[in-house]
Structure formats: C-alpha cells, structure tokens
Short mmCIF file of C-alpha atoms and ligand atoms in Angstrom, two decimals:
data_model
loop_
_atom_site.label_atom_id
_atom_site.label_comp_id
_atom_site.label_asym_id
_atom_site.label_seq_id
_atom_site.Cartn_x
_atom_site.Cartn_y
_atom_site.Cartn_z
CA UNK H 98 106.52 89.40 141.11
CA UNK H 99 107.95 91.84 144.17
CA UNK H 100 111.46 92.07 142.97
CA UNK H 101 114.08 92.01 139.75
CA UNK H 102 116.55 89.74 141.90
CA UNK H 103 117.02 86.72 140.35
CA UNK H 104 113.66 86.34 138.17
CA UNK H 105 114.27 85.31 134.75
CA UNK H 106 112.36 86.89 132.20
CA UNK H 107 112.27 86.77 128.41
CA UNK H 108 111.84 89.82 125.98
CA UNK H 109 110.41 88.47 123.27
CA UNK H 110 111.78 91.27 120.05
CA UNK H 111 114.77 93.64 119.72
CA UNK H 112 113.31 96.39 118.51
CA UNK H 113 113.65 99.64 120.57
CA UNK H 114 111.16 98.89 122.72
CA UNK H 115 112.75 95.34 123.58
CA UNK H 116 116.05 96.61 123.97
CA UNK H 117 114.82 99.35 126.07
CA UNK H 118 113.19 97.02 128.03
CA UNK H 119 116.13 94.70 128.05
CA UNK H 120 118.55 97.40 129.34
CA UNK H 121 116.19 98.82 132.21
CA UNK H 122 114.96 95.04 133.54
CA UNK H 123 119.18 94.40 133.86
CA UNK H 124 119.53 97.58 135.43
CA UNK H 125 116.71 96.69 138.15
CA UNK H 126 118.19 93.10 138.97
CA UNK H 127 116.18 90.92 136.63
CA UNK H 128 118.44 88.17 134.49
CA UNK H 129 117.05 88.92 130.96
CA UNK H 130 116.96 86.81 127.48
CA UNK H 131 116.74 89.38 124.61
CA UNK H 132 115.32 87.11 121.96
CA UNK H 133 114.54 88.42 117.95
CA UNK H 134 114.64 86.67 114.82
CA UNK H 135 117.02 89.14 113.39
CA UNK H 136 119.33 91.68 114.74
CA UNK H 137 118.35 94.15 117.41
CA UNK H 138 116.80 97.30 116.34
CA UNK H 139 117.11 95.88 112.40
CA UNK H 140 113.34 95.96 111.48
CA UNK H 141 110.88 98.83 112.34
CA UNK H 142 113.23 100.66 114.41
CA UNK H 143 115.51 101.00 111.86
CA UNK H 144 114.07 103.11 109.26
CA UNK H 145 111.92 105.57 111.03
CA UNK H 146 112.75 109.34 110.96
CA UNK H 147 113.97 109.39 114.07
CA UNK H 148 112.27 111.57 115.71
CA UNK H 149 112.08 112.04 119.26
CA UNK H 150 109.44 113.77 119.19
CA UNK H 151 106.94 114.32 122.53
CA UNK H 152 104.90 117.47 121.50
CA UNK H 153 102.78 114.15 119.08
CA UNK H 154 100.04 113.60 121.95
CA UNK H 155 96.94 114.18 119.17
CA UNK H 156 95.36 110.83 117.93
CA UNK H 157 95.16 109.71 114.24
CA UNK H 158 91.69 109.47 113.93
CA UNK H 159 89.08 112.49 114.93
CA UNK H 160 86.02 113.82 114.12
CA UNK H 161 85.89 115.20 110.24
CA UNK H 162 88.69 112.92 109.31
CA UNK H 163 87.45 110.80 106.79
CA UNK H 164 86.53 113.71 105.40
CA UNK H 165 90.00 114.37 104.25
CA UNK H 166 90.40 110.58 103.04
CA UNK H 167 88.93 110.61 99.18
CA UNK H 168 91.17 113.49 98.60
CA UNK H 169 94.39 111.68 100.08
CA UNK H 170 93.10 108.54 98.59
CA UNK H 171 92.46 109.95 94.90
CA UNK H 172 96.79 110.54 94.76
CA UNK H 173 97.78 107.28 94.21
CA UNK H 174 101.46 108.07 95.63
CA UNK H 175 99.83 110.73 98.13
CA UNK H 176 99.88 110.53 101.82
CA UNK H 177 97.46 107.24 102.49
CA UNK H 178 96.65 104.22 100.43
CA UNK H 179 94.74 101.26 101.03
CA UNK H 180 95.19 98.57 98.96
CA UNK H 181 91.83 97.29 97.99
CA UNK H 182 92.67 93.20 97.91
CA UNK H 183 93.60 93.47 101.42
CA UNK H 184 90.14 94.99 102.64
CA UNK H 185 89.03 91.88 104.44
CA UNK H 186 91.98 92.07 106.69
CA UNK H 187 92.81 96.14 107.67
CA UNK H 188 88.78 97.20 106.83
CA UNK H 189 87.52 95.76 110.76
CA UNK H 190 90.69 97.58 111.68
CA UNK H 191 90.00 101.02 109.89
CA UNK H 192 86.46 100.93 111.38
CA UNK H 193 87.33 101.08 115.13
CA UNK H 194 90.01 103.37 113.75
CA UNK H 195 87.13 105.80 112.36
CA UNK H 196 85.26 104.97 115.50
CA UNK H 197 87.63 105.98 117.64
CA UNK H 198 87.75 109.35 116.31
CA UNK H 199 84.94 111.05 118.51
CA UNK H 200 85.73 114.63 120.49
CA UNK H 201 85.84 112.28 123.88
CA UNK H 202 87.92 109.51 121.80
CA UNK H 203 90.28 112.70 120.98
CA UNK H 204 90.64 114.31 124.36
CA UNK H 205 91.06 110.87 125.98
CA UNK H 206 93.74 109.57 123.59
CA UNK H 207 95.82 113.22 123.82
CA UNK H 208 95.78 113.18 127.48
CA UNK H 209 97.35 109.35 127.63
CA UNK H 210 99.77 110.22 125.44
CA UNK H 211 100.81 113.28 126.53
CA UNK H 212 100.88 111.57 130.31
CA UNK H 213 103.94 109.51 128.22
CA UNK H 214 105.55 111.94 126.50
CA UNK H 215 106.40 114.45 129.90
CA UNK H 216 108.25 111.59 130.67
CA UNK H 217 110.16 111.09 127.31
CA UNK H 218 112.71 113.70 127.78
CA UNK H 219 113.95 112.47 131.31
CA UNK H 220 114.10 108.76 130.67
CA UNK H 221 115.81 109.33 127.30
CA UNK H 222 118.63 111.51 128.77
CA UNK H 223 118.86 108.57 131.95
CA UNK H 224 119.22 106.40 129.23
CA UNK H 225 121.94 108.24 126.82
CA UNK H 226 124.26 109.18 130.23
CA UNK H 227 124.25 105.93 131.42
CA UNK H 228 125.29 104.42 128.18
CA UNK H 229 126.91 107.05 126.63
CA UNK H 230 125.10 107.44 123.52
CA UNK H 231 124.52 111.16 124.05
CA UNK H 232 126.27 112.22 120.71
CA UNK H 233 123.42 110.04 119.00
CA UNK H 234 120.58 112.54 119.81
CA UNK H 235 120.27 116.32 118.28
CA UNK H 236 118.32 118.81 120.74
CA UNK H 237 117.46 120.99 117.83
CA UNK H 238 113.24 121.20 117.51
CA UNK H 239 111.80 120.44 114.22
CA UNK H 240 110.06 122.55 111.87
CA UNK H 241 106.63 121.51 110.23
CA UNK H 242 105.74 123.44 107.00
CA UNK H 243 102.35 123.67 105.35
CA UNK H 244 102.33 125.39 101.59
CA UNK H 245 99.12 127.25 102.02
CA UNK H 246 98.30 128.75 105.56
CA UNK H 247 94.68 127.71 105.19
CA UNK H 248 96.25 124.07 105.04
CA UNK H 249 97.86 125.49 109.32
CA UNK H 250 94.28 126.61 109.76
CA UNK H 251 92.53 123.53 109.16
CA UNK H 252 94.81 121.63 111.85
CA UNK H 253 95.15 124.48 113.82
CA UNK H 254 92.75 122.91 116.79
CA UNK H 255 95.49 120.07 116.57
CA UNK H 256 98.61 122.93 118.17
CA UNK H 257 96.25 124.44 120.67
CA UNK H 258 95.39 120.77 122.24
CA UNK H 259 99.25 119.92 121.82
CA UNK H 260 99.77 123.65 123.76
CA UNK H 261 96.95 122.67 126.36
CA UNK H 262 98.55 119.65 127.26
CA UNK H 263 101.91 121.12 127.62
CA UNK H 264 103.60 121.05 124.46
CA UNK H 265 103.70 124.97 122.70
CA UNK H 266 104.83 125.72 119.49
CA UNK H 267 105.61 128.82 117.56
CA UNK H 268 105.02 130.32 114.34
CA UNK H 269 107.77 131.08 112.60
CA UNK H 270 108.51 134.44 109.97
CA UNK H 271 110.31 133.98 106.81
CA UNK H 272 113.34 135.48 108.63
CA UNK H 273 113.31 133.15 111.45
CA UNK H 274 112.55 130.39 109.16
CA UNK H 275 115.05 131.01 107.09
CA UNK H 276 117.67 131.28 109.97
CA UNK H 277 116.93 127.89 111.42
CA UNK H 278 117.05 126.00 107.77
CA UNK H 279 118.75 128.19 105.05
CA UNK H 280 118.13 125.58 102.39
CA UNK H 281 114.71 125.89 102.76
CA UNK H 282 112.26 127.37 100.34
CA UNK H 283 108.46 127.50 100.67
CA UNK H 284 106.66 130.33 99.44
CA UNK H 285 104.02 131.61 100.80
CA UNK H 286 102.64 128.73 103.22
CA UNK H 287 102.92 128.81 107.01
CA UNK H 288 105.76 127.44 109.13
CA UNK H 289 105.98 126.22 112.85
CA UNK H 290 108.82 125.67 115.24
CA UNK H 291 108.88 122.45 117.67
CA UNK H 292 111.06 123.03 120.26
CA UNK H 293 110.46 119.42 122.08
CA UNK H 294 111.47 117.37 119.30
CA UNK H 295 115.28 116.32 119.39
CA UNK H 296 116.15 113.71 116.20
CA UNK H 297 118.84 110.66 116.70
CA UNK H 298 121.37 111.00 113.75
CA UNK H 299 121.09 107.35 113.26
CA UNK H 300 118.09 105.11 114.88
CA UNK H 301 119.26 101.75 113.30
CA UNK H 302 122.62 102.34 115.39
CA UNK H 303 120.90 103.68 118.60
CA UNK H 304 118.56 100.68 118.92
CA UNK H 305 121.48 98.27 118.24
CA UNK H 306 123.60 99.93 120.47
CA UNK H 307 121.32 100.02 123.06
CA UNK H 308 121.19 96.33 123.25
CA UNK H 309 124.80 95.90 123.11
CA UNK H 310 125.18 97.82 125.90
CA UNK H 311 122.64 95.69 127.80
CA UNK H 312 124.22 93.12 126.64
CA UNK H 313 127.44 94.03 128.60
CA UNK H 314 125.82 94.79 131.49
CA UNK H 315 124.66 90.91 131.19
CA UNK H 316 121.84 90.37 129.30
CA UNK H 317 121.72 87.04 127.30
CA UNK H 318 121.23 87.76 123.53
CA UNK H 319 119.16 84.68 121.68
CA UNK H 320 119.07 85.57 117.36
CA UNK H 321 115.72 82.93 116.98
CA UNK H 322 112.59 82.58 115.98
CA UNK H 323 109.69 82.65 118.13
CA UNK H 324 106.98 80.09 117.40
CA UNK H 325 104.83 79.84 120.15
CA UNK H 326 104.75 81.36 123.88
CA UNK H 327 102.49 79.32 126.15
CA UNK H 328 101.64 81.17 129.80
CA UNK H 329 101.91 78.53 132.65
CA UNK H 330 100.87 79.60 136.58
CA UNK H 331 104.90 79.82 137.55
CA UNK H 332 106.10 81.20 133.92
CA UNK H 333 106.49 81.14 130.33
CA UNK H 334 107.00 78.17 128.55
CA UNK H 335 108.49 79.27 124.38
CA UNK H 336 109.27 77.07 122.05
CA UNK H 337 111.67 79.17 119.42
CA UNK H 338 113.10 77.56 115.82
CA UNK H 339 116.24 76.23 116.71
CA UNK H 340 116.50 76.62 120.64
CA UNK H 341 113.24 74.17 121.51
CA UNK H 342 111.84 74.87 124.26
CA UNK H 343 112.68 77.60 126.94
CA UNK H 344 111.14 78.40 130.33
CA UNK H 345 111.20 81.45 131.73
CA UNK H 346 109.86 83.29 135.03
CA UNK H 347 108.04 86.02 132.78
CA UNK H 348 107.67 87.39 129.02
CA UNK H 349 107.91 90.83 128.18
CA UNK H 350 105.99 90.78 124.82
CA UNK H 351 107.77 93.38 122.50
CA UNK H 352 107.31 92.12 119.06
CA UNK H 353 106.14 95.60 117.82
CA UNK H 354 103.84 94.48 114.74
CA UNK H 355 104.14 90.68 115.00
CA UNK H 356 102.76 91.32 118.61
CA UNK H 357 99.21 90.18 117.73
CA UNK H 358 99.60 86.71 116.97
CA UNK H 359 101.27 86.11 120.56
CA UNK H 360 98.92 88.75 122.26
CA UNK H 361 96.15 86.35 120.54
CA UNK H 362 97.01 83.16 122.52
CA UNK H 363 98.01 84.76 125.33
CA UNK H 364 94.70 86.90 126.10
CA UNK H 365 92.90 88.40 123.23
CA UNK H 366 93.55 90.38 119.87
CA UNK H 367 93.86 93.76 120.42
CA UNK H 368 92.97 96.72 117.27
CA UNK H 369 96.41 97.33 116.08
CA UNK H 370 97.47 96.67 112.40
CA UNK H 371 100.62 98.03 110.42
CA UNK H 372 100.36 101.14 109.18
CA UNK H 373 103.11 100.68 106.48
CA UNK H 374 105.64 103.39 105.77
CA UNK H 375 108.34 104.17 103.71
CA UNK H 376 111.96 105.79 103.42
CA UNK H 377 114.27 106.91 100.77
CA UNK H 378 117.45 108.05 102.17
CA UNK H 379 120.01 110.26 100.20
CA UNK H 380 123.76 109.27 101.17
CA UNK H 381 124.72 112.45 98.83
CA UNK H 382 121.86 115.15 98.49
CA UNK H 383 123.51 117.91 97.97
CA UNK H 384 121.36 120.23 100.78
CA UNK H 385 122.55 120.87 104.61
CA UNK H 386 119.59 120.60 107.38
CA UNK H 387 120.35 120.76 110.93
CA UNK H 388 116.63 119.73 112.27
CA UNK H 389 113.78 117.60 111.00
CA UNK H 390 111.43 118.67 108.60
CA UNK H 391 107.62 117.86 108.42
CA UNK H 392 105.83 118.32 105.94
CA UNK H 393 102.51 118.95 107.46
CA UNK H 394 100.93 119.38 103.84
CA UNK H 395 102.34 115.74 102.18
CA UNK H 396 102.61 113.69 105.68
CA UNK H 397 106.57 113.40 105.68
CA UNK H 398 109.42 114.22 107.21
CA UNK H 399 113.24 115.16 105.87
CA UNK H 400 115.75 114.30 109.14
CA UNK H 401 119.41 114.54 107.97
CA UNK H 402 121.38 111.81 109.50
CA UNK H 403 124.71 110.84 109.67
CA UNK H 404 124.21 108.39 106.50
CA UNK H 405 122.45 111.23 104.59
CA UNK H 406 119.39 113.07 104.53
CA UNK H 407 116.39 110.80 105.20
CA UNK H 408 112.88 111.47 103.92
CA UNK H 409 110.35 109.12 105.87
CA UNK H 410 106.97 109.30 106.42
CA UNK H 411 103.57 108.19 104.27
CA UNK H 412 100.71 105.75 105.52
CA UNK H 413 99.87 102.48 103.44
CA UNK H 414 97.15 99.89 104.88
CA UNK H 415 98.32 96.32 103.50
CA UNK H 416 98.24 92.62 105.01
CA UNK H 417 101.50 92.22 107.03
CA UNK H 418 103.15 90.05 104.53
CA UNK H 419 101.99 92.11 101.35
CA UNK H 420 105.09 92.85 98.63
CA UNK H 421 106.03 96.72 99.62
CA UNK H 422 105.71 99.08 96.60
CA UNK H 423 108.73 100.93 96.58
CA UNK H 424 106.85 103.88 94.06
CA UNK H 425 105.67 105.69 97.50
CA UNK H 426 109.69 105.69 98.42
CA UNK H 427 110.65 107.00 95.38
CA UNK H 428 108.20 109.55 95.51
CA UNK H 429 109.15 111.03 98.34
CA UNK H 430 112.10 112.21 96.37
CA UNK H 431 109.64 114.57 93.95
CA UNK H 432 108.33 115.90 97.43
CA UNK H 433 110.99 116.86 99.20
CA UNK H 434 112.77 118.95 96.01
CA UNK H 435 109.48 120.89 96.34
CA UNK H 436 110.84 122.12 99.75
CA UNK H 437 114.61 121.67 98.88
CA UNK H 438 115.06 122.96 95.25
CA UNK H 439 118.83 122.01 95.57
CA UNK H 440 118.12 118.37 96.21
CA UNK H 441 120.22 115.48 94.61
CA UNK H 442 119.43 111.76 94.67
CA UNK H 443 122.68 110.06 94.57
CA UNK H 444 122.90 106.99 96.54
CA UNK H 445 119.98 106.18 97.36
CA UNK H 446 118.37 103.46 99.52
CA UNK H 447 114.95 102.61 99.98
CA UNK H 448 113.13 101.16 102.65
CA UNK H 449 109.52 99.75 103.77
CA UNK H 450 108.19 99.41 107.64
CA UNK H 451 105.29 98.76 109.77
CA UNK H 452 104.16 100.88 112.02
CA UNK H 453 102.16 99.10 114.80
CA UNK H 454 99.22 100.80 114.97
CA UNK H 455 96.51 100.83 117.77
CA UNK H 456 93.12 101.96 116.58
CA UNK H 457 93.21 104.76 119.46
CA UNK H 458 96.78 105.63 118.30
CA UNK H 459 97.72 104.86 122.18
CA UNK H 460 100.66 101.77 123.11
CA UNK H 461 99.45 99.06 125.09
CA UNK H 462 102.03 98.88 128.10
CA UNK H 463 100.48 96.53 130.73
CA UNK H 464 100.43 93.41 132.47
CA UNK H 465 98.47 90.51 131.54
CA UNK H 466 95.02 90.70 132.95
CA UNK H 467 95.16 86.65 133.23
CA UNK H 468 98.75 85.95 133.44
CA UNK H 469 100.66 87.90 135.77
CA UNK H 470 103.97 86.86 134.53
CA UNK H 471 103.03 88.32 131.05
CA UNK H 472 103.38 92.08 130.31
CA UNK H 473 102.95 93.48 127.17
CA UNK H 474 105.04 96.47 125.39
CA UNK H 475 103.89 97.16 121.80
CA UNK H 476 101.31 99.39 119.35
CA UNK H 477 103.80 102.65 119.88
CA UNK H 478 102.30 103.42 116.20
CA UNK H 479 104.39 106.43 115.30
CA UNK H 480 106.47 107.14 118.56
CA UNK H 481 108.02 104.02 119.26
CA UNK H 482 111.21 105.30 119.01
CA UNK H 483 110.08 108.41 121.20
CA UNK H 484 108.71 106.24 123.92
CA UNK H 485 111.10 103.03 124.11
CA UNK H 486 112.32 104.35 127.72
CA UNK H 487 109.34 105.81 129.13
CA UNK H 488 107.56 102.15 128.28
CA UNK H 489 110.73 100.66 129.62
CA UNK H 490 110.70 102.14 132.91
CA UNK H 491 107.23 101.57 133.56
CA UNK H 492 106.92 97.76 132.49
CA UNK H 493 109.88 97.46 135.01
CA UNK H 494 107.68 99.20 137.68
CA UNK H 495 105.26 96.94 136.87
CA UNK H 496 107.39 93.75 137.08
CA UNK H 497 108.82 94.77 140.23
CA UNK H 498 105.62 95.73 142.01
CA UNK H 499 106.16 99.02 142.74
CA UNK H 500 103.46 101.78 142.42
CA UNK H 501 104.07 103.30 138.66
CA UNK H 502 105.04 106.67 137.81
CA UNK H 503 101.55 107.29 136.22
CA UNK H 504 98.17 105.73 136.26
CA UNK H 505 98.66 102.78 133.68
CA UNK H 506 94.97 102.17 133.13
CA UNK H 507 94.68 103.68 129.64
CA UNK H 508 97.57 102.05 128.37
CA UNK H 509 96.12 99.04 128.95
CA UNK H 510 95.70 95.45 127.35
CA UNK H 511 91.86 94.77 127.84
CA UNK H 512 90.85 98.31 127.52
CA UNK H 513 89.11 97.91 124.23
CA UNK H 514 86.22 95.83 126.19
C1 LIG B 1487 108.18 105.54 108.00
C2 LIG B 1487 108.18 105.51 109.51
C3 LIG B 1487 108.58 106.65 110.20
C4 LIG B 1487 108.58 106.65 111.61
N1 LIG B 1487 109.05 107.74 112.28
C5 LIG B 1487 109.12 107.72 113.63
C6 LIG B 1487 109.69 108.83 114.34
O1 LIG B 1487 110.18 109.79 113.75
N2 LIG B 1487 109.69 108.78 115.69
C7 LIG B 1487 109.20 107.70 116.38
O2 LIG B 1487 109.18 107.74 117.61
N3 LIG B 1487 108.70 106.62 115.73
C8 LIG B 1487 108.65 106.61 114.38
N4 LIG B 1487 108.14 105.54 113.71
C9 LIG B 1487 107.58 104.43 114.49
C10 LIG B 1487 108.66 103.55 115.11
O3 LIG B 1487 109.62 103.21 114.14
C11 LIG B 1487 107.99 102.31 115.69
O4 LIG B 1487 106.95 102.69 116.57
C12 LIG B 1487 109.01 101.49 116.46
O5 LIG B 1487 110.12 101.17 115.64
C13 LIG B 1487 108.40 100.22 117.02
O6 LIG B 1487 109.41 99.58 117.75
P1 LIG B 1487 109.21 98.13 118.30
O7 LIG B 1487 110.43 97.79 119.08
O8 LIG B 1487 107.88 98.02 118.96
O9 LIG B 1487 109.09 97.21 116.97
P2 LIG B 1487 110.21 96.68 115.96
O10 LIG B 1487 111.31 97.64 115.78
O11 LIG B 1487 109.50 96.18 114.77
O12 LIG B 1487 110.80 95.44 116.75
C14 LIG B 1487 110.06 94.24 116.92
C15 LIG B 1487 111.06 93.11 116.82
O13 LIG B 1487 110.36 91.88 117.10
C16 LIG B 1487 110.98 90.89 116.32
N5 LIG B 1487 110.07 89.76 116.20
C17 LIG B 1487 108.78 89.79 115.77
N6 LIG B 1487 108.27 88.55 115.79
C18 LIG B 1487 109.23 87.72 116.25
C19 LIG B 1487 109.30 86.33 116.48
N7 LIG B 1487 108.26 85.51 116.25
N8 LIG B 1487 110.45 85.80 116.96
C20 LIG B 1487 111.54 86.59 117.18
N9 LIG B 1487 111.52 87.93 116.97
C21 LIG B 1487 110.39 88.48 116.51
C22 LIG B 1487 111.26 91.56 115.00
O14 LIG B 1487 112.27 90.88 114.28
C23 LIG B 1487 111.67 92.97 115.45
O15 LIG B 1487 113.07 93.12 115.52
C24 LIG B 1487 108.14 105.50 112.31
C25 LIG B 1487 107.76 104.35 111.62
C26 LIG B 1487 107.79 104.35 110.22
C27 LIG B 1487 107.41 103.10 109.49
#
C-alpha cells in the first residue's frame, strides 16, 4: 500500500491503541472502520493509572528475578500471584518470560523501548493540540518510594540503564519530598523524582475522546463483535456478530489482549498473555496529590484523578476468562494508608484488567510478514497508554510506505523465531 487516499482499512479494537490508530490513519487520508465490541477506550484502557510514563524502557524479566518470586509469591495479596489451576495455560508463557530475562535479553529489550518512548512526548502533545485534549494530561513527574533504601539499592542497576538510555532521575531529600507531595509520609526509605512522566486525570475519558474526535474527522464507528478475520491477496475479509461479513482493503489488528486468537489465524501465536491488574479508586479520600505515586516497594501506583485518587497497579497470572478476585483491589487500600496515613475509602470502585503482556515486555507494531494488508498493534504490556501515538504514527508509516521514523525490526511480529 503507497498511499492513505482512498484505502479502506479496518481497526479491529477501541482501545487506545485503536483509537490512536484510528485518528492518525484519518489524518493521513485512509477511510477507517473503528470496530470494538464495547465502547472505545472502555476495557483495558480504562482503568490503568494513567501514566504517561517514558523513563519505563527496563524489561520485566532479568537475570536474578525469580529470585525475588517465592517472596512475592508467599503474600497472597502481595505484588504477583499465579493462580495454580491455570498453570497449563500462563506456565509456557512464564517460561519464555524467565527466558527472556538474560543481560543481552535486558539490554536489547531497554534499547527498543526506549527507541519508543523518545518519541512519546512529541506524538502525545501532536495529538492533544490537534484535538484539544491538552487539559487531560498533567506534566508533573512522578515520585517512586521504596521504605527501606536497601530495597533503591537492589534496583538501583534498573535507574542507571533508564539514565543511560536517556531517561535521569533524581533522588529526592525529605525536604524536597515533602515539597512535591505534602501528604506524604514514609520514614526512613528512599525516594526518587521522575521528571518524564506526565499522568492523564482521566484515561477512560481520553481514550473515548480520542475516538470521538476521529470520529468527527470521519471515521466510521462499528460497536460489534469480531468473530473471525480471514486475510485474502486484495484485503480483509471479517465476519463480525451482527454486521456479517465486511471487506476491507487492510486490518489494523488492535485488540490489545484478545489479539492472539486473530494474530493465531492470521500468522502465528506470539508470547503475550494478560498480566491481570487491579484498581480501587477513592471518589472521596480525604488526601491531596498533585503527581503519581509508585510504590517501588509493593508494585503500585496512587495517581489522583479527576474522579478521585486511584491506586492501580499489582500483577496476577490467570486464564483470560478467569473470575477476577477483587481481594488484591481491596488491598491496595491497606497499602496506600501506609504511605497516606490520612487516607479515607469512601466511594469506592473497583476494577480488574489485562495487561497484554509480551514475554520480552516489548509491543509488537509491524506488518504482516505474509499478508501485507495486515499490520499488527498490540502487547504494549504496561505502557499502552504511554505509547498509543508513537505506535500510531508508525503503523501509519508503515501503511503508507514511507521509510519509518525508527528501525521497526525489534518490534516485530515474527521476531520470536
Ligand atoms: C492495573 C493496570 C495499570 C496500568 N497502568 C498503566 C499506566 O500507568 N500507563 C500505561 O501506559 N499503561 C498502563 N497500563 C497498561 C495499559 O492500560 C494497556 O497497555 C493498554 O490499555 C492497552 O491498550 P489496547 O488498546 O492495546 O487494549 P484495550 O484497551 O484492551 O483495547 C482492546 C479493545 O479490543 C476490543 N476487542 C477485543 N476483541 C474484540 C473482538 N473480537 N471484537 C471487537 N472488539 C474486540 C476490546 O473490547 C477492547 O476495547 C496498565 C494496565 C493495568 C491493568
């Protein structure tokens, strides 16, 4: 495909990476069918917490890391669980994952994603002008906090990579600390300023209103479900619930953790599985924040938002369709007081998502290597918020032909042999 003009492609999920995708292929001339099953941005990429956040660049998995599992695994409500029935399914997964983890595995993985995030910044402000969102993103950093400074040490190697690569940080003094979140309290412990991170006050309304405003600009909005996508030498042939059958002159596969099943038929499986999280946000807490919060020592982050303050975060390995077990949410309450002694839980709501995970913690943004009307846009793990533009702007470099902004090959579908 040379050109946008006139080509008629699907994007198959409304996520923020669809509707990213959506409002860049408009932009560039393409007519576009934004399809989901349920409303745009309404499933993953609605209860993150909403960080955009492109100093992340440092894999999951790396050498020593299981180390650290027993003890994460032995708190039943603690940062990681795998539930034990659904073995069969995640454990091939959590192998390559482990695999994955070697100092070559590390550096290459960092460097990929870093290669993204440089680019996060500019595409997201392109983005907010041209729709005028602006007033849904904070530039404020984020704080991460660790209750004992051995607990910094120990990731310590993680900072100076993240510095290497182009992201600093700073440590920050109980003064300064105190100065940037008054409500605060951790004593003792070690504390870190962010200064790349910016947080959207509400990423359930960004994604949604990204879409709306590709919407206007003339995208065709189709609320079905997708059955099957078959890949035919002109185009895409999908046959959704209540629509039938659809032809279109390419798919933009953006399904975030459904993605599999499609990427499946189309090519191959890839390693990506949901890494299940969970939310409890506080309409009324009681506590003031102006910037995210991560806890570096319990795996979660506090993000005030414009519904309340959220507290997000924790990693659960399940079958897609398991029951979520809203305990982890609920814990996260009992956490965060240990940061924010003021803390009140009224109005509370509770939430469960998949993050789709990649077992080297890098997206797959590429074209088909057997279809060339196919592109794929999915496995953004924990930045999928963060990097809905970036991935937008360079599947639409792709579908257009042009030469992309960076070299693609590690992003891509059939790297995993
Ligand atoms: C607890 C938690 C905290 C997080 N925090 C952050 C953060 O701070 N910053 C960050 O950058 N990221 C964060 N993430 C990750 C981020 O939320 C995801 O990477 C991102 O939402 C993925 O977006 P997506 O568009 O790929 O997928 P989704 O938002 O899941 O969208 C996929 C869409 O495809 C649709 N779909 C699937 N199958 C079909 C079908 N057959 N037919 C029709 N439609 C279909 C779904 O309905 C869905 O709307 C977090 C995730 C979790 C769980």
């Amino acid at each position: 495909m040379s050109a946008g003009t006139g080509r008629h492609c699907l994007v198959l999920g409304a996520g923020i990476v669809g509707a990213c995708c959506a409002w860049r292929l408009v932009e560039a001339g393409f007519r576009v069918t934004l399809a989901d099953r349920g409303l745009p941005g309404q499933a993953t990429s609605f209860g993150n917490a909403a960080g955009i956040s492109p100093s992340q660049v440092v894999p999951f998995s790396y050498p020593g890391v299981w180390k650290k599992v027993p003890g994460w695994l032995r708190d039943p409500l603690g940062p990681l669980t795998i539930r034990w029935r659904d073995l069969p399914w995640t454990g091939p997964w959590l192998w390559r994952f482990l695999r994955a983890g070697t100092a070559e595995g590390v550096q290459r993985a960092s460097r990929a994603q870093a290669a993204l995030m440089h680019r996060v910044p500019g595409d997201w402000d392109e983005l907010l002008a041209a729709t005028g969102l602006q007033d849904l993103l904070r530039p404020r950093g984020a704080i991460t906090v660790y209750e004992r400074p051995e607990q910094l040490e120990t990731d310590r190697w993680i900072y100076e990579l993240e510095t290497e690569l182009g992201f600093p940080w700073k440590l920050l003094d109980p003064d300064e600390l105190h100065d940037l979140a008054p409500a605060l309290r951790l004593d003792g412990g070690a504390a870190l300023y962010l200064p790349s991170w910016r947080h959207t006050v509400n990423p359930g309304r960004l994604g949604a209103a990204i879409a709306d405003d590709a919407i206007a600009r003339g995208v065709h909005w189709l609320q079905d479900e997708a059955l099957e996508v078959t890949a035919r030498p002109d185009g895409v042939e999908a046959r959704f619930a209540s629509a039938g059958a659809r032809t279109f002159d390419a798919l933009v596969l953006a399904a975030g953790p459904w993605s599999n099943r499609f990427a499946a038929r189309l090519d191959h499986a890839v390693p990506m599985t949901p890494k299940r999280g969970y939310h409890t946000t506080i309409a009324d807490s009681g506590v003031s924040l102006d910037l995210p919060v991560i806890s570096g020592t319990r795996s979660f982050v506090i993000t005030p938002l414009e519904t309340g303050l959220r507290l997000a975060g924790t990693a659960e390995f399940a079958r897609l369709d398991a029951a979520p077990d809203y305990r982890r949410a609920k814990a996260l309450v009992g956490h965060a007081r240990r940061y924010l002694p003021g803390l009140t839980a009224t109005g509370v709501t509770e939430w469960m998502g998949q993050r789709p995970m990649m077992a080297d913690s890098v997206p797959v943004i590429s074209v088909s290597p057997r279809h060339r009307n196919v592109f794929y846009a999915f496995g953004h793990g924990h930045y999928g918020l963060t990097q809905g533009p970036t991935t937008a702007r360079l599947i639409t470099a792709l579908m257009r032909g042009e030469p992309p902004a960076l070299d693609l090959a590690p992003y891509r579908i059939d790297r995993f042999g």
